[in-house]
PDB file of C-alpha atoms and ligand atoms in Angstrom:
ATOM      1  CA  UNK E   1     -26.908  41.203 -11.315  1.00  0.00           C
ATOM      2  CA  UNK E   2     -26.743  38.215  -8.641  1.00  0.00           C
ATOM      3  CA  UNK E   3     -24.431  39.336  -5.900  1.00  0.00           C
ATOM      4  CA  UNK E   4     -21.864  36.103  -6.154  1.00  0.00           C
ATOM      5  CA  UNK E   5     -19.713  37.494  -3.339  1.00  0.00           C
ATOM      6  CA  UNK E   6     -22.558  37.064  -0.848  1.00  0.00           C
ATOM      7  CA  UNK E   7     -23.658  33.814  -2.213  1.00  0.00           C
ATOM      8  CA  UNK E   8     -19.985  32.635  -2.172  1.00  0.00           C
ATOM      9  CA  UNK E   9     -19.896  33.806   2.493  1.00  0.00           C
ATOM     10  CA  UNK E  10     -23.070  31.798   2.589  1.00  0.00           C
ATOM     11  CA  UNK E  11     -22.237  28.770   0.962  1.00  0.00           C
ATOM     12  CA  UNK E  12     -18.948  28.309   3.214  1.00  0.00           C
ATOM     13  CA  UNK E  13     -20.825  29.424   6.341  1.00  0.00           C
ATOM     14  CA  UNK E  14     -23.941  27.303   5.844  1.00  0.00           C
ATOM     15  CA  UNK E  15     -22.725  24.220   3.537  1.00  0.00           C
ATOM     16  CA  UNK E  16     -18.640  23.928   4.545  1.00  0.00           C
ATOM     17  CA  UNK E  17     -18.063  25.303   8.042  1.00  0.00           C
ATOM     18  CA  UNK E  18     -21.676  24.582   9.072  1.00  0.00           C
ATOM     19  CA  UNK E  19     -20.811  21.008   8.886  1.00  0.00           C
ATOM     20  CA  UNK E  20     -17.444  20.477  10.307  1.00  0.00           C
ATOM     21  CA  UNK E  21     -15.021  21.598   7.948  1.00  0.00           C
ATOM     22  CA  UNK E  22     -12.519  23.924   9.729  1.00  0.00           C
ATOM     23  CA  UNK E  23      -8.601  24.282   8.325  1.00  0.00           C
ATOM     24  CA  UNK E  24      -9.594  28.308   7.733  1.00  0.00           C
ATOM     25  CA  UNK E  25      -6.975  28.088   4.671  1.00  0.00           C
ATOM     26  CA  UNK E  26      -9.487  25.804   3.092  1.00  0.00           C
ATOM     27  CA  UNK E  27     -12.380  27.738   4.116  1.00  0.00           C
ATOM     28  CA  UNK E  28     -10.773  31.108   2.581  1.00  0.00           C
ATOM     29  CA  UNK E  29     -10.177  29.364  -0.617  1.00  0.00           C
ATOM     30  CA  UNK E  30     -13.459  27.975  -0.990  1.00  0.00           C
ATOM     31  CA  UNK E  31     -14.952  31.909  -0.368  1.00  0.00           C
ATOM     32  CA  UNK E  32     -12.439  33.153  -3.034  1.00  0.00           C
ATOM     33  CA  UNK E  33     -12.530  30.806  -6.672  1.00  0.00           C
ATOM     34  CA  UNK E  34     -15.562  32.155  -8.595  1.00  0.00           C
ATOM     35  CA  UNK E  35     -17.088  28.580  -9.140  1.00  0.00           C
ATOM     36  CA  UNK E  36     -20.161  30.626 -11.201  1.00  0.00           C
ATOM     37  CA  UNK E  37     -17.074  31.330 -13.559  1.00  0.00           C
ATOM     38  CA  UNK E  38     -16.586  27.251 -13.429  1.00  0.00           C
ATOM     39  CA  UNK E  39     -20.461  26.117 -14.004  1.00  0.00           C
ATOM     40  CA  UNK E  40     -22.115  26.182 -17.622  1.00  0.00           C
ATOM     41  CA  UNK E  41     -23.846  30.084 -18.549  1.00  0.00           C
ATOM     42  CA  UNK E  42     -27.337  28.792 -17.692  1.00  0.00           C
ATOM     43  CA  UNK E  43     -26.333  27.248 -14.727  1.00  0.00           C
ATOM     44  CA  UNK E  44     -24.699  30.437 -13.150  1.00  0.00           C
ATOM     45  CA  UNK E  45     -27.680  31.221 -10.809  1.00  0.00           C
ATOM     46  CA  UNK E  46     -26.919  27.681  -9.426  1.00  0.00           C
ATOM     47  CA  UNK E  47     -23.554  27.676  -8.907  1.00  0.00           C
ATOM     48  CA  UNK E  48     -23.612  27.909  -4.919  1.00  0.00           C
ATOM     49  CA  UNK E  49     -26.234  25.766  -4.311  1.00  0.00           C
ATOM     50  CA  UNK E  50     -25.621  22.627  -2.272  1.00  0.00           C
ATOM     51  CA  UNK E  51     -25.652  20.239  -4.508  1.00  0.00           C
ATOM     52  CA  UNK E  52     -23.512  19.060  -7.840  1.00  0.00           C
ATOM     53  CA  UNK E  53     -24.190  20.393 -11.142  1.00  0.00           C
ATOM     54  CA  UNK E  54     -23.856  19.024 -15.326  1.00  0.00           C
ATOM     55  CA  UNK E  55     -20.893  20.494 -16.896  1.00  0.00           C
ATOM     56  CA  UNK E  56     -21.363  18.569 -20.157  1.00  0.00           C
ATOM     57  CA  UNK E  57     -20.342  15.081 -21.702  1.00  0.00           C
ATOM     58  CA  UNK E  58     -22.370  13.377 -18.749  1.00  0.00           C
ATOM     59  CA  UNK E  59     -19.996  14.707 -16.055  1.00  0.00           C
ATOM     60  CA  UNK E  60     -20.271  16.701 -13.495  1.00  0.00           C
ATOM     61  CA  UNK E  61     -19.061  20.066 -11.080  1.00  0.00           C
ATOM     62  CA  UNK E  62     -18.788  18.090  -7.755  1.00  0.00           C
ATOM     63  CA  UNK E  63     -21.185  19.834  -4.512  1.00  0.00           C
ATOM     64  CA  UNK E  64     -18.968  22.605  -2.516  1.00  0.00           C
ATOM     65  CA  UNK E  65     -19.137  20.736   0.560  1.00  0.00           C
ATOM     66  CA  UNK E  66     -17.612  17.236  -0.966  1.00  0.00           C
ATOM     67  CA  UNK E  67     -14.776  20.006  -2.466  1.00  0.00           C
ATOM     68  CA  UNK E  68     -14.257  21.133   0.673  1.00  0.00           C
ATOM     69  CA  UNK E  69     -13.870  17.963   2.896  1.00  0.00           C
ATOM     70  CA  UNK E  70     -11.739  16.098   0.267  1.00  0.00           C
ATOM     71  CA  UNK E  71      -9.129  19.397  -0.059  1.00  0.00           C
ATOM     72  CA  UNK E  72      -9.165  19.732   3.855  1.00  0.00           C
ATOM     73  CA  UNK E  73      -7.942  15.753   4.638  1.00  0.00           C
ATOM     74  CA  UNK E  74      -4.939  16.310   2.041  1.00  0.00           C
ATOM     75  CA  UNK E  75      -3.912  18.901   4.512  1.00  0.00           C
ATOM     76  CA  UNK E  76      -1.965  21.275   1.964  1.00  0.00           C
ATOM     77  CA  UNK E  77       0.945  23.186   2.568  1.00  0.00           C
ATOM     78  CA  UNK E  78       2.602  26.002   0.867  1.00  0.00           C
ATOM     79  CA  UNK E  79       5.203  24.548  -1.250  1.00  0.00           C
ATOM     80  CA  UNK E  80       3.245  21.962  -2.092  1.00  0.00           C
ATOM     81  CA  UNK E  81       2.943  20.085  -5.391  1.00  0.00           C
ATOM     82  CA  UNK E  82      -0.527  18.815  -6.171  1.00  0.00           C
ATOM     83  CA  UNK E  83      -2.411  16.189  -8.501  1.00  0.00           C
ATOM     84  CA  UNK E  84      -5.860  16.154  -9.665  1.00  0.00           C
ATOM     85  CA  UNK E  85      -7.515  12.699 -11.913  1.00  0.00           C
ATOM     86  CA  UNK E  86     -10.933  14.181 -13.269  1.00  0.00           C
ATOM     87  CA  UNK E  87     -10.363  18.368 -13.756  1.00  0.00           C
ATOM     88  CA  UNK E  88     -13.805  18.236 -15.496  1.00  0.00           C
ATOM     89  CA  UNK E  89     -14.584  21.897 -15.144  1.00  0.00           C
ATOM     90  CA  UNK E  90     -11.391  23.105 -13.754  1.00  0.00           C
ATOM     91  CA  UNK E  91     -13.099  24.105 -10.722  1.00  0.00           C
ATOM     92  CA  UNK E  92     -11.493  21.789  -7.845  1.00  0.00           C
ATOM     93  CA  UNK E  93      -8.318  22.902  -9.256  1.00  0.00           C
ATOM     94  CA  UNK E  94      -8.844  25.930  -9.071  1.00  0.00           C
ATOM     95  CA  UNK E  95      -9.400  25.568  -5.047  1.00  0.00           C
ATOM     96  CA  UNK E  96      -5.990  23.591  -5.098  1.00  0.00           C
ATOM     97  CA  UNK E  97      -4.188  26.383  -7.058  1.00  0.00           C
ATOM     98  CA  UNK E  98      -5.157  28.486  -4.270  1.00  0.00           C
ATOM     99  CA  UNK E  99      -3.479  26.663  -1.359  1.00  0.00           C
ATOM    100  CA  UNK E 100      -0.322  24.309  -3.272  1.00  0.00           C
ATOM    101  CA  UNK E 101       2.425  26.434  -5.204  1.00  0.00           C
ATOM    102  CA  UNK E 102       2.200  23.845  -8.702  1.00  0.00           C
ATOM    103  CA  UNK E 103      -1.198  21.979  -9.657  1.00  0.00           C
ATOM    104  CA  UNK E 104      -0.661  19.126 -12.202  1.00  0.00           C
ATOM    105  CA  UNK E 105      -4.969  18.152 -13.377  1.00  0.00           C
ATOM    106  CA  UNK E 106      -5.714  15.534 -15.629  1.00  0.00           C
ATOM    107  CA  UNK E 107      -8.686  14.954 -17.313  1.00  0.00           C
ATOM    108  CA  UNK E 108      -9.632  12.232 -19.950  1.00  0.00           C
ATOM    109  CA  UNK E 109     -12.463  13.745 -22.091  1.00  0.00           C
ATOM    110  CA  UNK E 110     -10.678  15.871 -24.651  1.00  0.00           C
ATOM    111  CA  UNK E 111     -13.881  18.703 -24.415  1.00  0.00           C
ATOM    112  CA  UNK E 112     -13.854  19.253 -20.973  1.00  0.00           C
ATOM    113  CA  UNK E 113      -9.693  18.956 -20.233  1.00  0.00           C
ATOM    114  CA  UNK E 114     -10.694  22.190 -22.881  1.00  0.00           C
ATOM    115  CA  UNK E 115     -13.201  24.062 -21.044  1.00  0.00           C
ATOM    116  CA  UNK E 116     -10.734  23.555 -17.915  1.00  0.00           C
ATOM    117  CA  UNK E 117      -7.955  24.942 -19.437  1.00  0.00           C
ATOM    118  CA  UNK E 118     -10.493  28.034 -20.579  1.00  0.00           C
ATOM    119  CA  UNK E 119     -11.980  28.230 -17.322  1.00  0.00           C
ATOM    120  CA  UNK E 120      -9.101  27.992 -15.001  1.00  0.00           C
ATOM    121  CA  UNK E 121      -6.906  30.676 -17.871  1.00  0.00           C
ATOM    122  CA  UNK E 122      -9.854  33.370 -17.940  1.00  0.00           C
ATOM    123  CA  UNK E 123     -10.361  33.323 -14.065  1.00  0.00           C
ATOM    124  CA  UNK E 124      -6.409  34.261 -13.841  1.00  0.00           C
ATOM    125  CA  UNK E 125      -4.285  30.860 -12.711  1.00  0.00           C
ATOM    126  CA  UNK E 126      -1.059  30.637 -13.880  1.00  0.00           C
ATOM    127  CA  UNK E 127      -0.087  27.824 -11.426  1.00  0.00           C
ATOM    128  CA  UNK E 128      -2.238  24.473 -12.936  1.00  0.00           C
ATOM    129  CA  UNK E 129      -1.232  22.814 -16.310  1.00  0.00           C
ATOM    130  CA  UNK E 130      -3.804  20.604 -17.556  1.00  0.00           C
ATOM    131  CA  UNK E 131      -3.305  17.163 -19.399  1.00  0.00           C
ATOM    132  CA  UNK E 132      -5.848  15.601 -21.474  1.00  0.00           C
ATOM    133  CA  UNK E 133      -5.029  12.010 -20.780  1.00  0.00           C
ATOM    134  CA  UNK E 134      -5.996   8.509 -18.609  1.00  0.00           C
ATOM    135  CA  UNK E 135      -5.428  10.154 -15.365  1.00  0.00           C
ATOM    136  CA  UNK E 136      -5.224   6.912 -13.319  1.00  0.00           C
ATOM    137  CA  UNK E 137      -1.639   6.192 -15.041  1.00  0.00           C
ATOM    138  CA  UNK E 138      -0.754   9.753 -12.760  1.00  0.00           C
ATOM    139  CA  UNK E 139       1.947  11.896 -14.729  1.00  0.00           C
ATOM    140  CA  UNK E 140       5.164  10.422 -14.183  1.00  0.00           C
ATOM    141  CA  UNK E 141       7.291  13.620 -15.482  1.00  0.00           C
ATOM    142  CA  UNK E 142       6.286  15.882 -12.710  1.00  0.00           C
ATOM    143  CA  UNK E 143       5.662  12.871  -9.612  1.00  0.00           C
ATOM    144  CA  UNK E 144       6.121  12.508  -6.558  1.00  0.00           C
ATOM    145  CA  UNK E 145       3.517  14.619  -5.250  1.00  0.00           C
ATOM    146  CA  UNK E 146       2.339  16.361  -1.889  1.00  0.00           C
ATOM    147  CA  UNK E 147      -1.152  15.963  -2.043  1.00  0.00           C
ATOM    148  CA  UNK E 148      -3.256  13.851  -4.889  1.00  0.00           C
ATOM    149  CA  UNK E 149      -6.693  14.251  -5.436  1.00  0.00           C
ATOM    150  CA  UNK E 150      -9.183  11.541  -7.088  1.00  0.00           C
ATOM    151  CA  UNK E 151     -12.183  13.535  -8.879  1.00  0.00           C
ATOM    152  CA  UNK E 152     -14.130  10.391  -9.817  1.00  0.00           C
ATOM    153  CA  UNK E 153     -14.453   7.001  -8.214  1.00  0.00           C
ATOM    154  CA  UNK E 154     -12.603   3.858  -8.769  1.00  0.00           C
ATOM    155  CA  UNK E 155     -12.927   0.323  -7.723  1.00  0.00           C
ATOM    156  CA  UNK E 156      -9.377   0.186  -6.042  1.00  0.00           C
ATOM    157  CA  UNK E 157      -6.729   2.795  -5.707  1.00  0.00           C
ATOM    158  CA  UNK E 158      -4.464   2.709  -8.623  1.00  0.00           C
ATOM    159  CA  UNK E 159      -0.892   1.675  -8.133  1.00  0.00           C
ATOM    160  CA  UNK E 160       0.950   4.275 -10.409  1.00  0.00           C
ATOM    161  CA  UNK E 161      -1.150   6.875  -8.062  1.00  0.00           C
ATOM    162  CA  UNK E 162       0.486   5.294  -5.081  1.00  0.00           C
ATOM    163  CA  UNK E 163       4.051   4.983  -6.552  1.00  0.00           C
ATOM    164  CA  UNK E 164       4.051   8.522  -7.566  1.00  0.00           C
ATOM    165  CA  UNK E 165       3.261   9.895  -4.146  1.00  0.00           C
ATOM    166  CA  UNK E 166       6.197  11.592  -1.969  1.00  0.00           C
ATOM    167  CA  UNK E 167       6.657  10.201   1.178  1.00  0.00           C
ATOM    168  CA  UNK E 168       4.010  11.997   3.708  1.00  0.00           C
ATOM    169  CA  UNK E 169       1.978  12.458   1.187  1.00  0.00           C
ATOM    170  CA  UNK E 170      -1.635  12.508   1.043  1.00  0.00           C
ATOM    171  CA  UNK E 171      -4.135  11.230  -1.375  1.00  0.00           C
ATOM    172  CA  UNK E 172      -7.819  11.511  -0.990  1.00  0.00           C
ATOM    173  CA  UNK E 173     -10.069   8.934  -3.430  1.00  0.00           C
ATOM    174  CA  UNK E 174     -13.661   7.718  -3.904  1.00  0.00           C
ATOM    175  CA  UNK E 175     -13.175   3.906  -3.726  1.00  0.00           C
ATOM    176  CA  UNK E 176     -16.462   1.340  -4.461  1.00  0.00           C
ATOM    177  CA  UNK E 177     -17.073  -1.989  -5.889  1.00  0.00           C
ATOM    178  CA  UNK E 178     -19.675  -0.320  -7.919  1.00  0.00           C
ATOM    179  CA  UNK E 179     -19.736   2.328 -10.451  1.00  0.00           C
ATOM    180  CA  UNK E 180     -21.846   5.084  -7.995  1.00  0.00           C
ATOM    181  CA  UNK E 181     -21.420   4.309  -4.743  1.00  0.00           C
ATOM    182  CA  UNK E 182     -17.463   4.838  -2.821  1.00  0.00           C
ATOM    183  CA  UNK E 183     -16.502   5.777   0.541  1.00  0.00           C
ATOM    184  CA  UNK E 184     -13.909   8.572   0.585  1.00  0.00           C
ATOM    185  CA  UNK E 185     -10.678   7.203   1.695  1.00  0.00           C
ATOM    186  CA  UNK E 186      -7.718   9.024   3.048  1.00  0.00           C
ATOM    187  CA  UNK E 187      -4.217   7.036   1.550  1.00  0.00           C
ATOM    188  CA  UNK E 188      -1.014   8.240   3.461  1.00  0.00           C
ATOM    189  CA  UNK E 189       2.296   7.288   2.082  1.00  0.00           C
ATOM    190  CA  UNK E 190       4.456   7.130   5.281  1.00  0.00           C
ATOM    191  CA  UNK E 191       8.154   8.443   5.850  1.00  0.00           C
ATOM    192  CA  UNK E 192       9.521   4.453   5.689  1.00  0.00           C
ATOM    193  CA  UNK E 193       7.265   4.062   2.696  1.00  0.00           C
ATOM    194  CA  UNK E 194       4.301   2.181   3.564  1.00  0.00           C
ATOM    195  CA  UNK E 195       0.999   3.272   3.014  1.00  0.00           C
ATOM    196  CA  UNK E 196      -1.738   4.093   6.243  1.00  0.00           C
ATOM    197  CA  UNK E 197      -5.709   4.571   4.856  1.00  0.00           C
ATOM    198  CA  UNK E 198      -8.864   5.679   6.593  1.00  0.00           C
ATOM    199  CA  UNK E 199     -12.623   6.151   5.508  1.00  0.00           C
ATOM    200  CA  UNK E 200     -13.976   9.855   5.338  1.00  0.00           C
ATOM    201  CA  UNK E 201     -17.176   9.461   4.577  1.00  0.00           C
ATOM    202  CA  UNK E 202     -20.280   7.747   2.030  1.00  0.00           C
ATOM    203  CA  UNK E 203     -20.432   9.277  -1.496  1.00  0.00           C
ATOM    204  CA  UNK E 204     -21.657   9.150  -5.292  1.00  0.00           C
ATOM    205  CA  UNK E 205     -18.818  10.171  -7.798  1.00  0.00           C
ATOM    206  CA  UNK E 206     -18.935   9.709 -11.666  1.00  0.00           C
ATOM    207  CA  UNK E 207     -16.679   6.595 -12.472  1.00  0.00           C
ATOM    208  CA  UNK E 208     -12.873   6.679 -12.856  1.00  0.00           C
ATOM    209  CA  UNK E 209     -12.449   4.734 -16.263  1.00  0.00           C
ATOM    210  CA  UNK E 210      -8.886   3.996 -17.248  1.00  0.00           C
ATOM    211  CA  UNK E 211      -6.582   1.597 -17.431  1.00  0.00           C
ATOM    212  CA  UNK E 212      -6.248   1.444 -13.267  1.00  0.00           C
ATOM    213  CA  UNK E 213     -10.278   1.950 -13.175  1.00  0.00           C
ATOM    214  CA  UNK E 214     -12.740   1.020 -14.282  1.00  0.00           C
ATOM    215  CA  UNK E 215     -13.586  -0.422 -18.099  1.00  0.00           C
ATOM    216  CA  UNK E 216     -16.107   1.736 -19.950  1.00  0.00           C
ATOM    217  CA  UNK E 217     -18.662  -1.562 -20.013  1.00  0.00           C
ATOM    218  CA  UNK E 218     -18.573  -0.790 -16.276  1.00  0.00           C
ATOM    219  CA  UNK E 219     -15.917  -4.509 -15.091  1.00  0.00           C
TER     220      UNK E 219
HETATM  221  N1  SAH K 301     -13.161  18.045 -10.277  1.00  0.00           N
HETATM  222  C1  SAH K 301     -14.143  18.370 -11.287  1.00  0.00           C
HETATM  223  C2  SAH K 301     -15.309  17.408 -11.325  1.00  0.00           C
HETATM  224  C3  SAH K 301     -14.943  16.143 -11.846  1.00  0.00           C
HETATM  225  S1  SAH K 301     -16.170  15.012 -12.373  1.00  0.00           S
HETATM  226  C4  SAH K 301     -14.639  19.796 -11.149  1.00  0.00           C
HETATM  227  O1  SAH K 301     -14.262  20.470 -10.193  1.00  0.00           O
HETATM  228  O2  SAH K 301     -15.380  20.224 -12.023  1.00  0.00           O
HETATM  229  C5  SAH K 301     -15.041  13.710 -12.708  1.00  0.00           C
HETATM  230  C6  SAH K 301     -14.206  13.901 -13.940  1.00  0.00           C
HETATM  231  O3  SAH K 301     -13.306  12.792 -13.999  1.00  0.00           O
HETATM  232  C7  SAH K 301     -14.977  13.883 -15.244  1.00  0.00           C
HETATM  233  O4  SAH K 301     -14.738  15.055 -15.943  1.00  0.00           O
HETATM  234  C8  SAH K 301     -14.421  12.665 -15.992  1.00  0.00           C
HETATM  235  O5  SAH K 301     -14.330  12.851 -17.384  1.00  0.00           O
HETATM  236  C9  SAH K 301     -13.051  12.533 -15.355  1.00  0.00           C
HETATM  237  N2  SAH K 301     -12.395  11.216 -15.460  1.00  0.00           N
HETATM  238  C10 SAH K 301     -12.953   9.982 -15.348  1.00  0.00           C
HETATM  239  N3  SAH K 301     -11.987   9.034 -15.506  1.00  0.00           N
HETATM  240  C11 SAH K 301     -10.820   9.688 -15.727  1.00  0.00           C
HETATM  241  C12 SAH K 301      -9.474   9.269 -15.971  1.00  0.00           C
HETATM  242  N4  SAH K 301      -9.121   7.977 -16.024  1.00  0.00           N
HETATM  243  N5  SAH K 301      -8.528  10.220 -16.154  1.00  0.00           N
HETATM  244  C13 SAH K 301      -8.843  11.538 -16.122  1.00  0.00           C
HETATM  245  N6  SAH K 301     -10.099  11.995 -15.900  1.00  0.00           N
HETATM  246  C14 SAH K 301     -11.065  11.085 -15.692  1.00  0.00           C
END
């Protein structure tokens, strides 16, 4: 039986904190969800390696470390309300569910807003509901929101994202002008209402397709 627990210390030693991330909230969250609970069966001996992994439909479990850096800039408080576009496996939410009081995840692909809901039920969360819907449209019903977090990468940063933001509010997004290529980006909404941005760093996400992303044909 493959000792998870160690595997779990390891990967935030030698994949998170190892390369810069620090809030120790995010660090403890990371070393708690059971991503080999999130990952398909014969993937399990995988799950903490550094890298991402195929959770079905042509989608994928994002690597720890990306995880990590994206739920450290939205700078989570208790009390929080959170958004996730892309729940895919559940597994980011799961990290969110950890550190805000409500998570709200969307996901778009009816199988795998599914296996989310299974995944995120059977490793004991109570705290995320789960929408199978275009996630770049947000979820209006249950807006604004502390902290917003873009699973997939669009070509621009949707505008019913940014409306349903609450002022100081954070919202962290893979933006690119093509499908697999973005820079993460930062979005603040300031107290006046304005919005501040700033680059993270280079990365490949699957594509955000929706109405306020991309079209399936890839325009
Ligand atoms: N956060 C996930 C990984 C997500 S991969 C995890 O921890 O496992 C990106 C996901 O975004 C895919 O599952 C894809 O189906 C989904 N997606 C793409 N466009 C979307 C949209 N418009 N609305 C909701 N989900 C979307």
């Amino acid at each position: 039986m493959a000792d998870f627990s160690l595997q779990r210390k390891r990967m935030v030693e030698e994949q998170i904190a190892a390369r810069g991330v620090r809030d120790k909230n995010v660090l403890r969250a990371m070393e708690k969800v059971h991503r080999h609970k999130f990952v398909p069966a014969d993937l399990r001996g995988r799950a903490y390696s550094d890298s991402p992994l195929p959770i079905g439909a042509g989608q994928t479990i994002s690597q720890p470390y990306i995880v990590a850096c994206m739920i450290e800039a939205l700078a989570i408080k208790p009390g929080d309300k959170a958004l996730e576009i892309g729940a895919g496996s559940g597994y980011a939410a799961a990290v969110l569910a950890e550190l805000a009081d409500e998570v709200y995840a969307i996901e778009c692909i009816s199988a795998l807003a599914e296996m989310a809901t299974w995944n995120l039920q059977a490793a004991g969360y109570t705290n995320v509901h789960m929408l199978h819907a275009d996630g770049t449209k947000g979820w209006s019903e249950h807006a604004p929101f502390d902290a917003i977090l873009v699973s997939a990468g669009a070509p621009g940063v949707p505008e019913s994202l940014k409306t349903q933001l609450a002022p100081g509010g954070r919202m962290v997004i893979p933006i690119g002008t093509s499908m697999m290529y973005q820079k993460l980006v930062c979005v603040t909404r300031q107290k006046d209402g304005s919005f501040a941005q700033h680059d993270l760093t280079d990365v490949r996400f699957v594509p955000l397709v929706g109405e306020e992303g991309w079209r399936p044909d890839g325009v």
